mmCIF file of C-alpha atoms in Angstrom:
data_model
loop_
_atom_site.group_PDB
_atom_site.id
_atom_site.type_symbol
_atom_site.label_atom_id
_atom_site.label_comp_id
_atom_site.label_asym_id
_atom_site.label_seq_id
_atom_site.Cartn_x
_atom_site.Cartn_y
_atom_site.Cartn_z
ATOM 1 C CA UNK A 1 0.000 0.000 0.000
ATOM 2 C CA UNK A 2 1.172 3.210 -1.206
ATOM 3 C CA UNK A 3 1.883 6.209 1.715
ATOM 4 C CA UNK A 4 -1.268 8.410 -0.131
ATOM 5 C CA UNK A 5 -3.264 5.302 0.279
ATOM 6 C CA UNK A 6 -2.461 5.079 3.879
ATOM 7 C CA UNK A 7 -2.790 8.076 4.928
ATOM 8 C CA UNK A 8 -6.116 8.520 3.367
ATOM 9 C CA UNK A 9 -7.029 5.297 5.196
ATOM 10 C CA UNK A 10 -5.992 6.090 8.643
ATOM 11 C CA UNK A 11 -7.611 10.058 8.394
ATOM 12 C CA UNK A 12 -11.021 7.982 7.835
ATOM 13 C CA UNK A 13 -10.452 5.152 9.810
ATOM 14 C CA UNK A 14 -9.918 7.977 13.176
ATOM 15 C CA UNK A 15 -13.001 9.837 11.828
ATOM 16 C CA UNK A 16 -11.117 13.037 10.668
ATOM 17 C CA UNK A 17 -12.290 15.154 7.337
ATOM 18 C CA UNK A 18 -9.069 16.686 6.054
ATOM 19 C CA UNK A 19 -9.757 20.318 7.416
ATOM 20 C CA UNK A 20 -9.767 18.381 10.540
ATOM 21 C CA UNK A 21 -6.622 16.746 10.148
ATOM 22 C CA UNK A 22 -5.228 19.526 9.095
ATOM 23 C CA UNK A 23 -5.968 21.656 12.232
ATOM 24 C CA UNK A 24 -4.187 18.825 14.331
ATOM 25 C CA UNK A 25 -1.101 18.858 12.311
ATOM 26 C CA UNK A 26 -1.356 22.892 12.190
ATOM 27 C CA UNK A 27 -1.279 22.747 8.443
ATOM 28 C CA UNK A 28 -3.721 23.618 5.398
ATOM 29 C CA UNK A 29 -6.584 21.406 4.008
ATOM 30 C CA UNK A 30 -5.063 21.312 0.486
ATOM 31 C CA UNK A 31 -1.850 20.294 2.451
ATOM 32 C CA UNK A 32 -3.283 16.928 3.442
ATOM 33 C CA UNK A 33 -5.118 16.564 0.398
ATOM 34 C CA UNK A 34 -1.798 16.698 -1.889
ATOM 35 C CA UNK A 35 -0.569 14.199 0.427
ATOM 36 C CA UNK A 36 -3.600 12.044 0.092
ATOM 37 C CA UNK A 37 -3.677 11.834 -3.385
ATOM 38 C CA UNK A 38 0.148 11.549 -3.901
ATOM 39 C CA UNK A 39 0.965 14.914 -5.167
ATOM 40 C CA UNK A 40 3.060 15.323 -2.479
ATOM 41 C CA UNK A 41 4.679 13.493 0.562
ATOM 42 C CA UNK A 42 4.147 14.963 4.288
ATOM 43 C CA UNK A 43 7.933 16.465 5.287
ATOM 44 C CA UNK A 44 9.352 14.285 8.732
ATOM 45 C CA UNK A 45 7.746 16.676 11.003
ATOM 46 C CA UNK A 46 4.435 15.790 9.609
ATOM 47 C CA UNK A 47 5.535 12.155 9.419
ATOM 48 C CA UNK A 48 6.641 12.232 13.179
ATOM 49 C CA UNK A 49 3.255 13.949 14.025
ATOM 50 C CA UNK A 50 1.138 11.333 12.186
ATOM 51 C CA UNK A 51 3.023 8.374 13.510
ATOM 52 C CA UNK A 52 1.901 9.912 16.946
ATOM 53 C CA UNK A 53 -1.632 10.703 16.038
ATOM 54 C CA UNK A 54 -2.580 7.182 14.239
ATOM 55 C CA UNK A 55 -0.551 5.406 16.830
ATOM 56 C CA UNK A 56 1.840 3.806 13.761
ATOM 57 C CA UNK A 57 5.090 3.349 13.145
ATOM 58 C CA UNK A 58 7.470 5.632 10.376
ATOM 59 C CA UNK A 59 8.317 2.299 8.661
ATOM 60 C CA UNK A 60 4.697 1.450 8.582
ATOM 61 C CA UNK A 61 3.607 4.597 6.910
ATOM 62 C CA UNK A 62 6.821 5.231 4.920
ATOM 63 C CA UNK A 63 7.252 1.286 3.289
ATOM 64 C CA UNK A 64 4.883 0.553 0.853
ATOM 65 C CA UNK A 65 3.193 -3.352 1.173
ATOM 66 C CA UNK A 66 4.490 -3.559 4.488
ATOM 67 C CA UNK A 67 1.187 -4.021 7.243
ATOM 68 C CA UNK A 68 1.367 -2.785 10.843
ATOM 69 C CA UNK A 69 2.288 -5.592 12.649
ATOM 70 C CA UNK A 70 3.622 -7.956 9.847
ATOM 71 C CA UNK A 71 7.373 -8.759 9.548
ATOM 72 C CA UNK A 72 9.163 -9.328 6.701
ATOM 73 C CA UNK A 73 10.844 -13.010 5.875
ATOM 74 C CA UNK A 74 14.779 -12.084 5.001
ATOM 75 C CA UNK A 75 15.414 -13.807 1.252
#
């Protein structure tokens, strides 16, 4: 899953709109949406603050396929 995908996911899943999101993270509604729909990526303040909010790790938001809670087999 793709970090637009996830975030999108995890805004809904807490019950947020964007313009709510968005007044958590102290940022703009077309902020989060740009994010959302993969124009752009949140910068590592944003990540740190999201990883916080959602209760997530970075690697879980910032690896794409990779589940919360699932490892990886090595090779």
């Amino acid at each position: 899953m793709m970090l637009s995908s996830k975030l999108r996911d995890l805004r809904k899943k807490h019950g947020l709109s964007q313009k709510e999101l968005a007044e958590k993270l102290m940022t703009t509604q077309a902020k989060v949406a740009s994010w959302e729909n993969g124009d752009s990526v949140p910068d590592i303040s944003y990540i740190a603050k999201l990883t916080v909010l959602y209760d997530v790790s970075a690697d879980y938001l910032l690896k794409d396929g990779k589940q919360e809670g699932q490892t990886i087999e090595p090779g």
